[in-house]
CSV table of C-alpha atoms and ligand atoms in Angstrom, one decimal:
chain,number,residue,atom,x,y,z
C,1,UNK,CA,85.0,151.2,96.6
C,2,UNK,CA,81.9,150.5,98.7
C,3,UNK,CA,80.5,146.9,99.4
C,4,UNK,CA,77.0,145.9,100.2
C,5,UNK,CA,75.9,142.5,101.0
C,6,UNK,CA,71.9,142.1,100.2
C,7,UNK,CA,70.7,139.5,102.9
C,8,UNK,CA,67.2,140.1,103.4
C,9,UNK,CA,64.6,138.4,101.3
C,10,UNK,CA,62.1,135.9,102.6
C,11,UNK,CA,63.6,132.7,101.8
C,12,UNK,CA,60.4,131.1,101.1
C,13,UNK,CA,61.7,128.2,99.0
C,14,UNK,CA,63.7,127.0,102.3
C,15,UNK,CA,60.7,127.3,104.5
C,16,UNK,CA,60.3,126.0,107.2
C,17,UNK,CA,64.1,126.1,107.8
C,18,UNK,CA,63.7,130.0,107.5
C,19,UNK,CA,60.5,130.8,109.1
C,20,UNK,CA,62.0,132.3,111.9
C,21,UNK,CA,65.7,133.1,110.8
C,22,UNK,CA,67.2,134.9,107.5
C,23,UNK,CA,68.7,132.4,105.3
C,24,UNK,CA,71.7,133.9,105.3
C,25,UNK,CA,72.5,133.0,109.1
C,26,UNK,CA,72.1,129.4,108.2
C,27,UNK,CA,75.7,127.4,108.2
C,28,UNK,CA,77.6,126.2,105.1
C,29,UNK,CA,79.1,123.5,106.3
C,30,UNK,CA,81.1,125.1,109.1
C,31,UNK,CA,80.4,128.6,109.1
C,32,UNK,CA,77.2,131.2,108.6
C,33,UNK,CA,76.4,131.7,105.0
C,34,UNK,CA,77.4,135.5,104.9
C,35,UNK,CA,80.6,134.7,105.6
C,36,UNK,CA,81.2,133.7,102.0
C,37,UNK,CA,80.1,136.8,100.4
C,38,UNK,CA,81.4,138.8,103.1
C,39,UNK,CA,85.0,136.9,102.3
C,40,UNK,CA,84.3,137.8,98.5
C,41,UNK,CA,84.1,141.4,99.2
C,42,UNK,CA,87.1,141.1,101.4
C,43,UNK,CA,89.2,139.4,98.8
C,44,UNK,CA,88.3,142.0,96.3
C,45,UNK,CA,89.9,144.2,98.5
C,46,UNK,CA,86.5,146.1,100.0
C,47,UNK,CA,86.9,147.1,103.7
C,48,UNK,CA,83.4,149.3,103.9
C,49,UNK,CA,80.8,147.0,103.9
C,50,UNK,CA,77.0,147.5,104.4
C,51,UNK,CA,74.7,144.6,105.5
C,52,UNK,CA,71.2,144.9,104.3
C,53,UNK,CA,68.6,142.7,106.2
C,54,UNK,CA,65.2,142.6,107.5
C,55,UNK,CA,64.2,144.5,110.2
C,56,UNK,CA,63.8,141.0,112.1
C,57,UNK,CA,67.0,139.8,112.0
C,58,UNK,CA,69.3,143.3,112.0
C,59,UNK,CA,70.0,142.4,115.6
C,60,UNK,CA,71.4,138.9,114.6
C,61,UNK,CA,73.6,140.0,111.8
C,62,UNK,CA,75.1,142.7,114.5
C,63,UNK,CA,75.6,140.1,117.0
C,64,UNK,CA,77.5,137.6,114.4
C,65,UNK,CA,79.5,140.4,112.8
C,66,UNK,CA,79.6,143.4,115.2
C,67,UNK,CA,81.5,146.6,113.7
C,68,UNK,CA,83.6,144.3,111.4
C,69,UNK,CA,86.8,145.5,113.3
C,70,UNK,CA,87.5,141.9,114.4
C,71,UNK,CA,88.2,141.1,110.2
C,72,UNK,CA,89.9,144.7,110.2
C,73,UNK,CA,87.2,146.2,108.3
C,74,UNK,CA,84.2,148.2,109.1
C,75,UNK,CA,80.8,147.0,108.7
C,76,UNK,CA,77.4,149.1,108.8
C,77,UNK,CA,73.6,147.6,108.8
C,78,UNK,CA,70.2,148.7,107.1
C,79,UNK,CA,67.2,147.5,106.9
C,80,UNK,CA,64.8,146.5,104.1
C,81,UNK,CA,61.3,146.6,105.1
C,82,UNK,CA,60.2,144.2,102.3
C,83,UNK,CA,62.0,142.5,99.4
C,84,UNK,CA,61.4,144.9,97.1
C,85,UNK,CA,63.9,143.7,94.8
C,86,UNK,CA,68.0,143.6,94.1
C,87,UNK,CA,68.2,147.0,92.8
C,88,UNK,CA,66.7,148.3,95.8
C,89,UNK,CA,70.2,148.0,97.9
C,90,UNK,CA,70.7,151.1,96.0
C,91,UNK,CA,67.9,153.2,97.5
C,92,UNK,CA,68.6,151.4,101.2
C,93,UNK,CA,72.2,152.0,100.5
C,94,UNK,CA,72.4,155.6,98.8
C,95,UNK,CA,73.7,157.5,101.9
C,96,UNK,CA,76.2,154.6,102.7
C,97,UNK,CA,77.7,154.8,99.1
C,98,UNK,CA,77.8,158.4,99.0
C,99,UNK,CA,79.7,159.6,95.8
C,100,UNK,CA,81.8,156.5,95.6
C,101,UNK,CA,81.6,153.2,93.4
C,102,UNK,CA,79.9,150.1,94.8
C,103,UNK,CA,80.3,146.4,94.7
C,104,UNK,CA,77.0,144.5,95.4
C,105,UNK,CA,77.0,140.9,96.4
C,106,UNK,CA,73.8,138.5,97.3
C,107,UNK,CA,74.2,137.2,100.6
C,108,UNK,CA,72.9,133.3,99.6
C,109,UNK,CA,76.0,133.5,96.9
C,110,UNK,CA,79.1,131.5,97.2
C,111,UNK,CA,82.1,132.1,94.7
C,112,UNK,CA,85.1,130.1,94.7
C,113,UNK,CA,88.0,129.6,92.2
C,114,UNK,CA,91.6,130.3,91.5
C,115,UNK,CA,92.0,134.0,90.0
C,116,UNK,CA,88.7,135.2,91.8
C,117,UNK,CA,90.7,137.9,93.2
C,118,UNK,CA,92.5,138.9,90.0
C,119,UNK,CA,88.9,138.7,88.4
C,120,UNK,CA,87.4,141.1,90.8
C,121,UNK,CA,90.2,143.8,90.9
C,122,UNK,CA,90.0,143.7,87.1
C,123,UNK,CA,86.4,144.5,87.3
C,124,UNK,CA,86.8,147.3,90.2
C,125,UNK,CA,89.6,149.0,87.8
C,126,UNK,CA,87.1,149.5,84.9
C,127,UNK,CA,86.3,153.0,86.1
C,128,UNK,CA,83.4,153.8,84.6
C,129,UNK,CA,80.3,152.0,84.0
C,130,UNK,CA,79.4,148.5,85.2
C,131,UNK,CA,81.1,144.9,85.3
C,132,UNK,CA,79.0,142.0,85.8
C,133,UNK,CA,80.0,138.3,85.4
C,134,UNK,CA,78.3,135.7,83.7
C,135,UNK,CA,78.4,131.8,84.4
C,136,UNK,CA,77.2,128.6,82.4
C,137,UNK,CA,74.0,127.2,84.1
C,138,UNK,CA,72.0,124.2,82.9
C,139,UNK,CA,69.2,126.1,84.0
C,140,UNK,CA,69.2,129.2,82.6
C,141,UNK,CA,65.5,130.4,82.7
C,142,UNK,CA,65.7,130.9,86.5
C,143,UNK,CA,68.5,133.5,86.2
C,144,UNK,CA,69.0,136.9,84.2
C,145,UNK,CA,70.1,135.6,80.9
C,146,UNK,CA,73.2,137.1,79.1
C,147,UNK,CA,73.2,136.8,75.3
C,148,UNK,CA,76.4,137.3,73.8
C,149,UNK,CA,77.6,138.4,69.9
C,150,UNK,CA,80.1,136.8,67.8
C,151,UNK,CA,82.7,139.3,69.3
C,152,UNK,CA,82.0,138.3,72.9
C,153,UNK,CA,80.2,141.6,73.4
C,154,UNK,CA,76.7,141.6,75.4
C,155,UNK,CA,74.1,141.7,73.1
C,156,UNK,CA,71.0,141.6,75.7
C,157,UNK,CA,70.0,140.6,79.2
C,158,UNK,CA,66.6,139.0,79.7
C,159,UNK,CA,65.2,138.3,83.5
C,160,UNK,CA,64.0,134.6,83.5
C,161,UNK,CA,63.2,134.4,80.5
C,162,UNK,CA,61.0,131.6,79.2
C,163,UNK,CA,62.7,130.7,76.0
C,164,UNK,CA,66.8,131.7,77.0
C,165,UNK,CA,68.8,133.0,74.4
C,166,UNK,CA,72.0,131.2,76.2
C,167,UNK,CA,73.0,129.3,79.3
C,168,UNK,CA,75.0,132.2,80.5
C,169,UNK,CA,73.3,133.3,83.9
C,170,UNK,CA,74.1,136.6,85.5
C,171,UNK,CA,75.5,135.8,88.7
C,172,UNK,CA,74.9,137.6,91.9
C,173,UNK,CA,78.4,140.2,92.1
C,174,UNK,CA,78.0,143.3,90.5
C,175,UNK,CA,80.5,146.5,90.3
C,176,UNK,CA,79.1,149.5,89.6
C,177,UNK,CA,80.0,153.3,89.2
C,178,UNK,CA,78.2,155.7,90.9
C,179,UNK,CA,75.7,156.2,88.4
C,180,UNK,CA,73.7,153.2,89.6
C,181,UNK,CA,72.1,155.1,92.5
C,182,UNK,CA,70.4,157.5,90.4
C,183,UNK,CA,69.3,154.7,87.8
C,184,UNK,CA,68.1,152.3,90.8
C,185,UNK,CA,65.8,155.5,92.0
C,186,UNK,CA,64.3,155.7,88.9
C,187,UNK,CA,63.1,152.1,87.9
C,188,UNK,CA,59.4,151.2,88.1
C,189,UNK,CA,58.8,147.9,89.5
C,190,UNK,CA,58.5,145.0,87.2
C,191,UNK,CA,55.5,142.8,86.5
C,192,UNK,CA,56.4,140.7,89.7
C,193,UNK,CA,56.7,143.5,91.7
C,194,UNK,CA,60.1,144.2,92.3
C,195,UNK,CA,62.8,146.6,91.1
C,196,UNK,CA,64.9,144.6,89.2
C,197,UNK,CA,68.7,144.2,88.9
C,198,UNK,CA,68.5,143.1,85.0
C,199,UNK,CA,66.8,146.6,84.5
C,200,UNK,CA,69.8,148.2,85.9
C,201,UNK,CA,72.1,146.2,84.1
C,202,UNK,CA,70.2,146.6,80.8
C,203,UNK,CA,70.6,150.6,81.4
C,204,UNK,CA,74.4,150.3,81.5
C,205,UNK,CA,73.8,148.1,78.2
C,206,UNK,CA,72.1,150.7,76.2
C,207,UNK,CA,74.7,153.1,77.7
C,208,UNK,CA,77.5,150.7,76.0
C,209,UNK,CA,78.9,150.9,79.6
C,210,UNK,CA,78.6,147.2,80.7
C,211,UNK,CA,81.6,144.8,80.7
C,212,UNK,CA,80.3,141.3,81.2
C,213,UNK,CA,82.9,138.5,82.0
C,214,UNK,CA,82.5,134.9,82.1
C,215,UNK,CA,83.4,133.2,84.9
C,216,UNK,CA,85.0,129.9,83.2
C,217,UNK,CA,84.3,125.8,84.5
C,218,UNK,CA,87.3,126.5,86.9
C,219,UNK,CA,85.1,128.8,89.2
C,220,UNK,CA,82.4,127.5,91.2
C,221,UNK,CA,78.9,129.8,91.8
C,222,UNK,CA,76.3,128.7,94.1
C,223,UNK,CA,73.0,130.5,94.0
C,224,UNK,CA,71.3,129.1,97.5
C,225,UNK,CA,67.5,128.9,96.9
C,226,UNK,CA,66.6,125.5,97.1
C,227,UNK,CA,66.9,123.0,99.8
C,228,UNK,CA,69.1,121.1,96.9
C,229,UNK,CA,71.3,123.7,96.2
C,230,UNK,CA,72.0,124.1,99.7
C,231,UNK,CA,73.0,120.8,100.5
C,232,UNK,CA,75.3,120.9,97.4
C,233,UNK,CA,77.1,124.1,98.5
C,234,UNK,CA,77.4,122.3,102.1
C,235,UNK,CA,78.9,119.1,100.7
C,236,UNK,CA,81.2,121.2,98.4
C,237,UNK,CA,82.8,123.4,101.2
C,238,UNK,CA,83.4,119.9,103.1
C,239,UNK,CA,84.7,118.3,100.6
C,240,UNK,CA,87.3,121.0,99.7
C,241,UNK,CA,88.4,121.5,103.2
C,242,UNK,CA,88.7,118.0,104.2
C,243,UNK,CA,90.8,117.1,101.2
C,244,UNK,CA,93.1,120.0,101.4
C,245,UNK,CA,92.9,121.0,105.2
C,246,UNK,CA,92.4,124.5,104.5
C,247,UNK,CA,89.4,126.4,105.2
C,248,UNK,CA,87.5,128.7,102.4
C,249,UNK,CA,86.1,132.0,102.9
C,250,UNK,CA,87.5,132.2,106.5
C,251,UNK,CA,87.3,136.0,107.1
C,252,UNK,CA,89.7,135.9,110.2
C,253,UNK,CA,92.0,133.8,107.6
C,254,UNK,CA,91.6,136.4,104.7
C,255,UNK,CA,91.9,139.5,107.0
C,256,UNK,CA,95.2,138.1,108.2
C,257,UNK,CA,96.8,137.2,105.0
C,258,UNK,CA,95.7,140.8,103.6
C,259,UNK,CA,97.5,142.6,106.7
C,260,UNK,CA,94.5,144.2,108.2
C,261,UNK,CA,94.8,142.5,111.6
C,262,UNK,CA,97.6,141.7,113.7
C,263,UNK,CA,98.6,138.0,114.8
C,264,UNK,CA,97.5,138.8,118.0
C,265,UNK,CA,93.8,139.5,117.0
C,266,UNK,CA,94.1,136.3,114.9
C,267,UNK,CA,95.1,134.6,118.1
C,268,UNK,CA,92.2,136.0,119.8
C,269,UNK,CA,90.0,134.9,117.5
C,270,UNK,CA,91.3,131.5,117.5
C,271,UNK,CA,90.6,131.6,121.3
C,272,UNK,CA,87.0,132.7,120.9
C,273,UNK,CA,86.2,129.8,118.7
C,274,UNK,CA,88.5,127.6,120.8
C,275,UNK,CA,86.3,124.5,121.2
C,276,UNK,CA,85.7,124.2,117.6
C,277,UNK,CA,87.8,122.9,114.5
C,278,UNK,CA,87.3,126.4,113.0
C,279,UNK,CA,89.1,127.8,116.3
C,280,UNK,CA,92.0,125.2,116.1
C,281,UNK,CA,92.3,126.0,112.6
C,282,UNK,CA,92.8,129.9,113.1
C,283,UNK,CA,95.1,128.8,116.4
C,284,UNK,CA,97.3,126.3,113.3
C,285,UNK,CA,97.2,129.3,111.5
C,286,UNK,CA,98.8,131.7,114.0
C,287,UNK,CA,101.1,129.2,115.1
C,288,UNK,CA,102.6,128.6,111.3
C,289,UNK,CA,102.4,132.2,110.4
C,290,UNK,CA,104.3,133.3,113.7
C,291,UNK,CA,106.9,130.5,113.2
C,292,UNK,CA,105.9,129.0,116.5
C,293,UNK,CA,105.5,125.7,114.3
C,294,UNK,CA,108.4,126.1,111.5
K,301,LIG,P1,65.9,135.6,96.2
K,301,LIG,O1,66.4,134.2,96.0
K,301,LIG,O2,65.3,135.9,95.1
K,301,LIG,O3,64.8,135.6,97.1
K,301,LIG,P2,64.9,135.0,98.6
K,301,LIG,O4,66.3,134.6,98.9
K,301,LIG,O5,64.2,135.5,99.7
K,301,LIG,O6,64.1,133.7,98.5
K,301,LIG,P3,62.8,132.9,97.9
K,301,LIG,O7,62.8,133.1,96.3
K,301,LIG,O8,62.8,131.4,98.7
K,301,LIG,O9,61.7,133.6,99.0
K,301,LIG,O10,67.2,136.6,96.7
K,301,LIG,C1,68.7,136.5,96.2
K,301,LIG,C2,69.4,137.2,97.1
K,301,LIG,O11,68.8,138.2,97.5
K,301,LIG,C3,69.1,136.3,98.8
K,301,LIG,O12,70.2,136.4,99.4
K,301,LIG,C4,68.1,137.8,99.3
K,301,LIG,C5,68.0,139.0,98.5
K,301,LIG,N1,67.2,139.9,98.6
K,301,LIG,C6,67.2,141.0,99.1
K,301,LIG,O13,67.9,140.9,100.3
K,301,LIG,N2,66.0,141.6,98.8
K,301,LIG,C7,65.0,141.6,98.0
K,301,LIG,O14,64.3,142.5,98.2
K,301,LIG,C8,65.2,140.5,96.9
K,301,LIG,C9,64.4,140.1,95.9
K,301,LIG,C10,66.3,139.6,97.5
């Protein structure tokens, strides 16, 4: 399965912070925002990843993430000339996906919770169709909203409805079979001029091939569109990391735990960031895992 991180967009709600730099390059507490969706895909076991961003930001993403080999994965890049909509990921990324299945994650979405890896692995295993996740939010009208029937199956999905039929928003992490390429290619833009991921999901729903799993209250999902959401996400990561002394969504650590990189590569990453707390964390990890501090 291939993975796509959609990290374009204009970030207008975060102006002027995002006037000259991509939202997904802003730090969430101790690391760039894009590390979080990248870590999520890595936890799902996806090692071939396409980053889609604006043409202006391309060189910055390449500078930050390089070819991915430092994380034991392969990262390639494509640019989206205008923010045509989330489903555009499958038009821009068509050649990259080829004949594979594909997972898409939005570059400004953070997922955290015990059991996330298992949830994603089961979504990946679903085989044909699409697997998406619903999360209860207090403001569903800002999202794609899923309505469930009384057996727990999705009955409808509506994009930003004025009168939402439930509190369950569709989160920005989607697993699709290869049919998504043709579904996206045939979409017409919506009234707001975007090709909508909700229209993709509705096609799967019509084919009775849409699996919607609810992420319960043990999970955290942030969608960083506004200044308030931005600072909340920063605070969340800070509180969690300071309380536990463990970092979350640290791609070097995930790569090491998943045996994608060697202890020597972990040490090299620690040395490259040696003057920061992040670097010290990687160094401690190396010491513990290689028995230096047993
Ligand atoms: P949005 O939050 O819909 O848009 P945005 O990030 O550009 O922000 P604003 O509304 O403030 O202008 O996008 C959600 C995510 O998807 C975000 O990570 C950007 C990305 N995206 C693209 O890369 N291309 C697109 O065409 C769209 C619509 C979004």
